[in-house]
Amino acid sequence: MAAARAPDAPVITVHVPLGDRAYDIFVGRGLLGEAGARIAALGARAAAIVTDSNVGALYGGALADALQQRGLRASIITVAPGEATKSYASLETVCDAVLEARIERGDLVIALGGGVVGDLAGFAAAVARRGVRFVQVPTSLLSQVDSSVGGKTGINSRHGKNLVGAFHQPSLVLADTALLDTLPIREMRAGYAEVVKYGLIDDAGFFDWCEANWQGVFAGGPERNEAVAQSCRAKAAVVVRDEREEGDRALLNLGHTFGHALERITRYDSARLVHGEGVAIGMCLAFRFSAFLGLCSADDATRVERHLVTVGLPTRLQDVPGGFGTVDELLDGMAQDKKVKAGALTFILARGIGQSFVAHGIEIAKVRAFLNHEIAATRT
Ligand SMILES: NC(=O)c1ccc[n+]([C@@H]2O[C@H](COP(=O)([O-])OP(=O)(O)OC[C@H]3O[C@@H](n4cnc5c(N)ncnc54)[C@H](O)[C@@H]3O)[C@@H](O)[C@H]2O)c1
Ligand SMILES: O=C(O)C(=O)C[C@@H](O)[C@H](O)[C@H](O)COP(=O)(O)O
Ligand SMILES: [Zn+2]
């Protein structure tokens, strides 16, 4: 059961100005208690809540009751937790359940859960009846700071991560940071990797802030709301500049070229590797690759790794439970990356902390040499 927002608990609003697809992100403790009113204000008659069995058991009933009290017909569609749920089979299940519930284009699909539920439900909303409005109620740190914002939706293919999907912006994002009190610590750490990402991309001051304040973020102090809101501001700014990733938006992929290849190799098995862990390893690899190419100092790469190790995240290929495959398997995974242009790899590299850039046309031979060097190296 979700606690109501205390009268003095602040709500931070981040507006995403995307013309006729503009929306607000609300961040604060206890916002689920206001979800009925805030969602009813969108003017729908019915809502299908998509959730996974972990989150549904904790918060599904409260959300459905709140909507019904505001006169919306609410139904709940429950999927299995974990990355393997971002599949063709789950897409079919969710689309059919949305249609079965007679959700019209002007009604709502509500994603209540982490990024897995958000990506799957968002994609179902994008394609059912060729487009139904949807709302994100993110419940993991990762989904509050990243996946609920920006409109990327989709599922995985055996060929790679998120290879089937659509851009479909939400109409509203409600991030109740109190819900993170029930999030398992491993998932909290994984989501935190995407928080650090914003500092590494273009905001060295925010990386300093993370080093100083991460414990408050984990403990649920005011630092948590600040980290979520600042991450949403940073992501919204990039998305507004380049909604469909024709340029700058690729910066948000820092660490993902390596990370997605690792997720494919581990067959989307959340017991072995979750997305944020892949991103943590991938960001360290991106910084060490940048140092290997002479673009950034080894000290900066070491500082990135030190912070991620401090919070308990994996940072090396060797940290993947059950192994990371071979260099050829890694390169094979990267060849399916959506940033590939004219057959050549694109990486997000860095000249230092907060100085990342999009690098096209990276030679495979250099990536191979770097990966062999990584495998031979031991942690300092
Ligand atoms: N669309 C985007 O822009 C974008 C951005 C980043 C990541 N992603 C995607 O997001 C996914 C990862 O999302 P995630 O890290 O949230 O994983 P997840 O959705 O699997 O959630 C993590 C786990 O925590 C549980 N959980 C979630 N909220 C909880 C809560 N409040 N209390 C207790 N348990 C809770 C879930 O049931 C699940 O077991 C990946 O598929 C990744 O590709 C998408
Ligand atoms: O929103 C974006 O753009 C991102 O790249 C955010 C990433 O954290 C996220 O994992 C995203 O789903 C990756 O997108 P993809 O296009 O590389 O599949
Ligand atoms: Zn990501």
mmCIF file of C-alpha atoms in Angstrom, residues 32 35 39 48-61 63-64 76-83 85-86 109-122 134-149 152 170 172-177 179-180 182-184 187 191 228:
data_model
loop_
_atom_site.group_PDB
_atom_site.id
_atom_site.type_symbol
_atom_site.label_atom_id
_atom_site.label_comp_id
_atom_site.label_asym_id
_atom_site.label_seq_id
_atom_site.Cartn_x
_atom_site.Cartn_y
_atom_site.Cartn_z
ATOM 1 C CA LEU A 32 1.247 7.425 -5.964
ATOM 2 C CA ALA A 35 -2.041 9.255 -9.092
ATOM 3 C CA ILE A 39 -4.104 10.650 -14.274
ATOM 4 C CA ALA A 48 -5.053 -0.776 -18.576
ATOM 5 C CA ILE A 49 -2.319 -0.972 -15.961
ATOM 6 C CA VAL A 50 0.622 -3.093 -17.129
ATOM 7 C CA THR A 51 2.839 -4.278 -14.298
ATOM 8 C CA ASP A 52 5.035 -7.198 -13.306
ATOM 9 C CA SER A 53 4.158 -9.633 -10.536
ATOM 10 C CA ASN A 54 6.592 -8.081 -8.020
ATOM 11 C CA VAL A 55 5.392 -4.513 -8.453
ATOM 12 C CA GLY A 56 1.757 -5.475 -9.019
ATOM 13 C CA ALA A 57 1.632 -7.252 -5.657
ATOM 14 C CA LEU A 58 2.953 -4.139 -3.914
ATOM 15 C CA TYR A 59 1.244 -1.249 -5.718
ATOM 16 C CA GLY A 60 -1.144 -2.523 -8.425
ATOM 17 C CA GLY A 61 -4.263 -2.625 -6.265
ATOM 18 C CA LEU A 63 -3.331 2.358 -8.330
ATOM 19 C CA ALA A 64 -6.373 0.549 -9.726
ATOM 20 C CA ILE A 76 -4.494 -4.896 -14.547
ATOM 21 C CA ILE A 77 -2.257 -6.868 -16.935
ATOM 22 C CA THR A 78 0.506 -8.724 -15.098
ATOM 23 C CA VAL A 79 3.697 -9.995 -16.747
ATOM 24 C CA ALA A 80 6.657 -11.920 -15.320
ATOM 25 C CA PRO A 81 9.499 -9.838 -13.870
ATOM 26 C CA GLY A 82 12.880 -9.718 -15.625
ATOM 27 C CA GLU A 83 14.525 -8.757 -18.889
ATOM 28 C CA THR A 85 9.820 -10.375 -20.582
ATOM 29 C CA LYS A 86 10.812 -7.821 -23.256
ATOM 30 C CA VAL A 109 -2.074 2.207 -21.033
ATOM 31 C CA ILE A 110 -0.270 2.765 -17.726
ATOM 32 C CA ALA A 111 3.189 1.269 -17.202
ATOM 33 C CA LEU A 112 3.568 0.576 -13.467
ATOM 34 C CA GLY A 113 7.029 -0.876 -12.935
ATOM 35 C CA GLY A 114 10.650 -0.741 -13.961
ATOM 36 C CA GLY A 115 12.129 -0.229 -17.394
ATOM 37 C CA VAL A 116 11.128 -3.692 -18.586
ATOM 38 C CA VAL A 117 7.440 -2.954 -18.015
ATOM 39 C CA GLY A 118 7.845 0.606 -19.329
ATOM 40 C CA ASP A 119 9.507 -0.453 -22.597
ATOM 41 C CA LEU A 120 7.071 -3.316 -23.182
ATOM 42 C CA ALA A 121 3.883 -1.459 -22.238
ATOM 43 C CA GLY A 122 5.015 1.635 -24.135
ATOM 44 C CA PHE A 134 0.238 6.011 -22.239
ATOM 45 C CA VAL A 135 1.417 7.042 -18.808
ATOM 46 C CA GLN A 136 4.620 6.033 -17.041
ATOM 47 C CA VAL A 137 4.530 5.300 -13.310
ATOM 48 C CA PRO A 138 8.177 4.210 -12.910
ATOM 49 C CA THR A 139 8.957 2.219 -9.777
ATOM 50 C CA SER A 140 12.682 1.407 -10.104
ATOM 51 C CA LEU A 141 15.498 3.956 -9.851
ATOM 52 C CA LEU A 142 16.489 3.174 -13.428
ATOM 53 C CA SER A 143 13.004 3.817 -14.760
ATOM 54 C CA GLN A 144 12.632 7.037 -12.737
ATOM 55 C CA VAL A 145 15.911 8.506 -13.995
ATOM 56 C CA ASP A 146 15.942 7.207 -17.551
ATOM 57 C CA SER A 147 13.546 4.773 -19.205
ATOM 58 C CA SER A 148 10.257 6.551 -18.384
ATOM 59 C CA VAL A 149 11.460 9.703 -20.164
ATOM 60 C CA LYS A 152 12.007 4.949 -26.579
ATOM 61 C CA PRO A 170 4.178 9.222 -22.633
ATOM 62 C CA LEU A 172 2.607 11.973 -18.142
ATOM 63 C CA VAL A 173 5.355 10.562 -15.890
ATOM 64 C CA LEU A 174 4.733 10.125 -12.147
ATOM 65 C CA ALA A 175 7.908 9.218 -10.249
ATOM 66 C CA ASP A 176 7.074 8.446 -6.617
ATOM 67 C CA THR A 177 10.527 8.176 -5.055
ATOM 68 C CA LEU A 179 8.412 3.411 -4.006
ATOM 69 C CA LEU A 180 12.178 2.870 -4.214
ATOM 70 C CA THR A 182 11.023 -1.541 -1.540
ATOM 71 C CA LEU A 183 13.455 -1.865 -4.482
ATOM 72 C CA PRO A 184 16.099 -4.606 -3.976
ATOM 73 C CA GLU A 187 18.374 -3.002 -8.670
ATOM 74 C CA GLY A 191 19.674 2.184 -11.710
ATOM 75 C CA VAL A 228 15.937 11.751 -10.012
#
